[in-house]
XYZ file of C-alpha atoms in Angstrom:
325
model
C -59.309 -123.981 56.917
C -61.217 -120.714 57.055
C -61.393 -118.217 59.900
C -64.972 -118.132 61.194
C -66.744 -116.905 64.258
C -69.289 -119.140 65.911
C -72.229 -117.624 64.016
C -70.501 -118.037 60.666
C -69.697 -121.661 61.509
C -73.357 -122.372 62.281
C -74.455 -120.669 59.062
C -71.857 -122.667 57.131
C -73.071 -125.913 58.695
C -76.673 -125.162 57.714
C -75.568 -124.269 54.187
C -73.506 -127.473 53.930
C -76.377 -129.641 55.162
C -78.979 -128.003 52.904
C -76.735 -128.446 49.865
C -76.340 -132.148 50.639
C -79.982 -132.854 51.556
C -82.807 -131.562 49.352
C -85.350 -132.510 52.031
C -83.861 -130.179 54.647
C -85.796 -127.092 55.706
C -85.011 -124.253 58.106
C -87.902 -122.563 59.874
C -88.448 -120.083 62.672
C -89.157 -116.480 63.530
C -87.462 -114.091 61.058
C -85.098 -116.783 59.715
C -85.885 -115.990 56.063
C -84.714 -112.861 54.304
C -83.782 -111.250 57.641
C -81.514 -114.176 58.533
C -82.702 -114.555 62.125
C -82.285 -112.200 65.057
C -78.553 -113.049 65.230
C -78.231 -113.651 61.445
C -77.443 -117.352 61.791
C -79.575 -118.169 58.728
C -78.324 -115.299 56.550
C -78.623 -115.871 52.766
C -80.123 -119.363 53.115
C -83.517 -118.291 51.774
C -81.814 -116.419 48.957
C -79.848 -119.555 48.036
C -82.420 -122.303 48.608
C -85.750 -120.538 48.197
C -88.704 -119.711 50.396
C -89.946 -123.291 50.423
C -86.820 -124.468 52.271
C -86.041 -121.497 54.533
C -89.080 -119.627 55.774
C -90.535 -117.478 58.522
C -93.138 -118.792 60.930
C -95.732 -116.987 63.053
C -94.616 -115.964 66.544
C -95.648 -119.212 68.191
C -93.001 -121.543 69.572
C -95.524 -124.311 70.135
C -96.502 -123.991 66.493
C -92.882 -123.974 65.316
C -92.168 -127.169 67.247
C -95.373 -128.872 66.119
C -94.782 -127.967 62.480
C -91.159 -129.162 62.630
C -92.230 -132.455 64.235
C -94.840 -132.948 61.524
C -92.350 -132.263 58.742
C -89.799 -134.651 60.268
C -92.465 -137.307 60.697
C -93.255 -137.069 56.988
C -89.648 -137.508 55.890
C -88.168 -134.013 55.811
C -85.060 -132.963 57.697
C -86.389 -130.134 59.865
C -84.140 -127.610 61.603
C -86.207 -125.203 63.690
C -84.850 -122.074 65.308
C -86.255 -120.950 68.639
C -85.236 -117.282 68.732
C -84.040 -117.395 72.371
C -83.782 -120.439 74.633
C -86.050 -118.577 77.064
C -88.818 -118.829 74.463
C -88.650 -122.618 74.263
C -91.040 -123.223 77.161
C -94.289 -122.811 75.171
C -92.884 -125.595 72.952
C -91.930 -127.779 75.921
C -94.979 -130.025 75.582
C -94.367 -130.614 71.877
C -90.672 -131.407 72.395
C -90.935 -133.523 75.550
C -94.295 -135.246 75.023
C -94.239 -135.627 71.243
C -90.761 -135.430 69.695
C -88.994 -137.350 72.470
C -91.559 -140.162 72.547
C -92.344 -140.526 68.835
C -90.032 -143.472 68.184
C -90.770 -145.239 71.474
C -94.564 -145.095 71.274
C -94.539 -146.560 67.771
C -92.197 -149.428 68.570
C -89.796 -147.862 66.050
C -92.377 -148.023 63.271
C -92.118 -144.264 62.794
C -89.964 -141.487 64.242
C -88.946 -137.817 64.042
C -85.237 -138.501 64.000
C -84.431 -135.852 61.394
C -85.313 -132.996 63.732
C -83.135 -130.326 65.346
C -84.109 -127.387 67.529
C -81.434 -124.681 67.450
C -81.555 -121.953 70.067
C -79.205 -119.346 71.584
C -78.859 -119.688 75.347
C -77.213 -117.971 78.312
C -76.193 -114.572 79.586
C -73.481 -112.103 78.831
C -75.382 -109.757 76.502
C -77.381 -107.776 79.096
C -80.556 -109.487 77.938
C -82.305 -109.617 81.309
C -84.494 -112.346 82.672
C -86.284 -113.280 79.415
C -83.216 -113.464 77.150
C -80.498 -115.033 79.309
C -81.636 -118.404 80.650
C -79.890 -121.779 80.355
C -82.634 -124.433 80.247
C -80.568 -127.433 79.200
C -81.230 -129.479 82.352
C -84.989 -129.570 81.670
C -84.348 -131.490 78.464
C -81.537 -133.674 79.798
C -84.223 -135.209 82.038
C -86.061 -136.488 78.947
C -85.241 -139.886 77.366
C -85.490 -139.771 73.582
C -83.721 -136.434 73.125
C -80.089 -135.519 72.597
C -78.677 -132.244 73.954
C -75.557 -130.537 72.576
C -73.712 -127.317 73.505
C -70.699 -126.231 71.421
C -68.115 -123.818 72.791
C -66.210 -122.735 69.674
C -66.674 -122.412 65.898
C -65.024 -125.744 65.034
C -67.352 -127.577 67.403
C -70.373 -125.576 66.267
C -70.111 -126.711 62.657
C -69.120 -130.316 63.332
C -71.670 -130.896 66.087
C -74.493 -129.214 64.177
C -73.868 -131.388 61.125
C -73.867 -134.450 63.405
C -77.105 -133.274 65.018
C -78.840 -132.763 61.676
C -77.861 -136.265 60.558
C -78.487 -138.053 63.845
C -81.524 -140.394 63.786
C -82.918 -138.812 66.972
C -84.382 -135.393 67.803
C -81.637 -133.053 69.015
C -81.612 -129.798 70.974
C -78.675 -127.638 69.949
C -77.962 -124.846 72.437
C -75.720 -122.077 71.087
C -73.783 -119.790 73.499
C -74.905 -116.425 72.170
C -72.305 -114.353 74.000
C -69.691 -116.231 71.970
C -71.464 -115.774 68.624
C -69.094 -113.047 67.487
C -66.512 -113.242 70.288
C -65.205 -116.706 69.451
C -63.185 -117.081 66.238
C -61.157 -120.012 65.024
C -60.104 -122.272 62.166
C -63.001 -124.196 60.643
C -62.690 -126.640 57.720
C -64.725 -125.467 54.744
C -65.503 -129.044 53.798
C -68.142 -131.276 55.384
C -67.176 -132.920 58.713
C -68.877 -134.239 61.835
C -67.963 -134.430 65.523
C -69.178 -137.550 67.385
C -72.116 -136.966 69.719
C -71.566 -138.159 73.283
C -67.794 -137.651 73.347
C -66.191 -135.008 75.571
C -62.961 -133.230 74.627
C -59.978 -132.972 76.944
C -58.790 -129.522 75.897
C -56.009 -129.234 78.467
C -54.077 -131.961 80.256
C -53.305 -131.624 83.949
C -52.638 -133.583 87.110
C -53.943 -131.695 90.169
C -57.637 -131.048 89.498
C -60.266 -131.521 86.773
C -62.318 -128.558 85.542
C -65.464 -129.478 83.613
C -67.791 -127.196 81.673
C -69.622 -126.639 78.396
C -70.654 -123.819 76.110
C -69.676 -120.298 77.141
C -68.233 -121.541 80.434
C -65.215 -122.929 78.614
C -63.843 -119.404 78.231
C -63.975 -119.008 82.010
C -62.450 -122.448 82.544
C -59.418 -121.581 80.458
C -58.919 -118.301 82.330
C -59.210 -120.069 85.674
C -56.711 -122.729 84.570
C -54.284 -120.009 83.413
C -54.549 -118.244 86.768
C -54.055 -121.528 88.601
C -50.987 -122.296 86.482
C -49.393 -119.093 87.749
C -49.617 -120.629 91.224
C -48.154 -123.927 90.073
C -51.525 -125.721 89.931
C -51.988 -128.121 87.020
C -55.601 -128.211 85.778
C -57.101 -130.758 83.422
C -59.862 -128.999 81.470
C -62.689 -130.931 79.832
C -65.319 -129.574 77.453
C -68.356 -131.836 77.798
C -69.887 -130.700 74.440
C -72.623 -133.334 74.621
C -74.870 -133.354 77.698
C -77.290 -136.059 76.615
C -75.660 -138.483 76.202
C -72.634 -137.398 78.223
C -69.181 -138.928 78.295
C -68.950 -140.520 81.739
C -65.817 -142.490 80.854
C -63.651 -139.499 79.882
C -64.662 -137.496 82.957
C -64.259 -140.467 85.311
C -60.811 -141.287 83.922
C -59.715 -137.699 84.511
C -61.074 -137.513 88.045
C -59.542 -140.896 88.901
C -56.214 -139.318 87.959
C -56.580 -135.890 89.609
C -58.819 -136.805 92.566
C -60.748 -133.542 92.320
C -63.514 -132.067 90.183
C -65.005 -128.596 89.718
C -68.080 -128.290 87.471
C -69.254 -124.916 86.147
C -72.474 -124.011 84.327
C -74.610 -120.905 83.859
C -77.899 -122.518 84.839
C -79.076 -122.187 88.426
C -77.331 -124.317 91.048
C -80.401 -126.264 92.189
C -81.410 -128.833 89.581
C -78.588 -127.876 87.230
C -76.988 -130.627 85.155
C -73.866 -130.368 87.285
C -75.727 -132.233 90.027
C -76.229 -135.253 87.760
C -72.554 -135.240 86.843
C -71.489 -134.916 90.482
C -73.669 -137.844 91.554
C -72.393 -140.082 88.765
C -68.712 -139.243 89.267
C -69.039 -139.702 93.021
C -70.342 -143.210 92.297
C -67.667 -143.981 89.681
C -64.669 -142.410 91.445
C -65.504 -142.565 95.150
C -62.204 -144.122 96.237
C -60.176 -141.682 94.113
C -61.732 -138.459 95.368
C -59.545 -136.276 97.582
C -62.226 -133.612 98.198
C -65.963 -133.080 97.608
C -67.001 -132.357 94.025
C -67.614 -128.622 93.671
C -70.237 -126.867 91.553
C -69.943 -123.257 90.375
C -73.270 -122.147 88.932
C -75.796 -119.395 88.489
C -77.701 -118.203 91.534
C -81.064 -119.650 92.526
C -82.888 -116.497 91.433
C -84.458 -115.258 88.204
C -81.734 -113.920 85.917
C -81.030 -110.339 87.069
C -80.339 -107.588 84.530
C -78.630 -105.151 86.908
C -76.573 -107.873 88.604
C -75.679 -110.078 85.646
C -71.980 -110.053 86.531
C -72.714 -111.184 90.084
C -75.063 -113.896 88.828
C -72.862 -115.522 86.210
C -70.131 -117.971 87.196
C -66.818 -116.509 86.054
C -63.161 -117.536 86.136
C -62.587 -116.013 89.568
C -65.401 -118.071 91.085
C -64.021 -121.175 89.372
C -60.529 -120.348 90.647
C -61.797 -119.911 94.213
C -63.579 -123.274 93.978
C -60.511 -125.114 92.715
C -58.284 -123.584 95.417
C -60.818 -124.582 98.079
C -60.880 -128.090 96.653
C -57.090 -128.360 96.737
C -56.982 -127.045 100.315
C -59.748 -129.324 101.591
């Protein structure tokens, strides 16, 4: 085991994958010698050469199109979109091309060896163009997989799984945890199964569900609740598409209550899909309505970032309200 922060774990995963696969390339804005805006690709060009880790023009549509083309021709393409907010010019390429490649060919050809990495979310005072959480847009699209790690161990294992998965994957990285989250990470190669949630804390009174940076808030809320004698079961979803219905449903069947937290806006957020599914699966076990704690239905505000983001106090208030229903 080595101590790594989340950024170092991502860099280590890319290094591990490139060493094992000569066809793998990393591309994106400033990912070469500079190592990317957050330095996630540091030293990869130095180690593997400019042909395998290279800068692109400032065009997200072009980055996505080039990566799709490389994957279609047999390369393993890992493209970095500098901020998740910048992914929208590439939306057509990802949703209309990458997601449908296998289906429209009847599995004769595909772009399975394709990953889009991108930092998402608030917490760094980035304002409205550097703080968004667009995961729900892509969870609406059959043919894609969507992953969101919450710690360094997950970041390496999930990224290696994403790179080797035979489907195009969007890998959203919680940038406010890049250097804030540190943990033990195996130096050897390992993978974490896609589509499997992790029960990170067992409890009996209420289920708290989140992903990415929200897991920090979930743990704080559960700690505060424990001081009041409330036992919280905490689940890290990790994989949004596909998502682990069985693990969440089993937990809610036991506790009878569910609070979901995510940074994306409340309306249309992925929490709504989870709530609808769990209501269907666990209707007779529910003791109170499923609660969602989410970002506000406004553009992301720079001056009021703290008020916008769901935090542990908002999660705590929601779980108390659920228990007192």
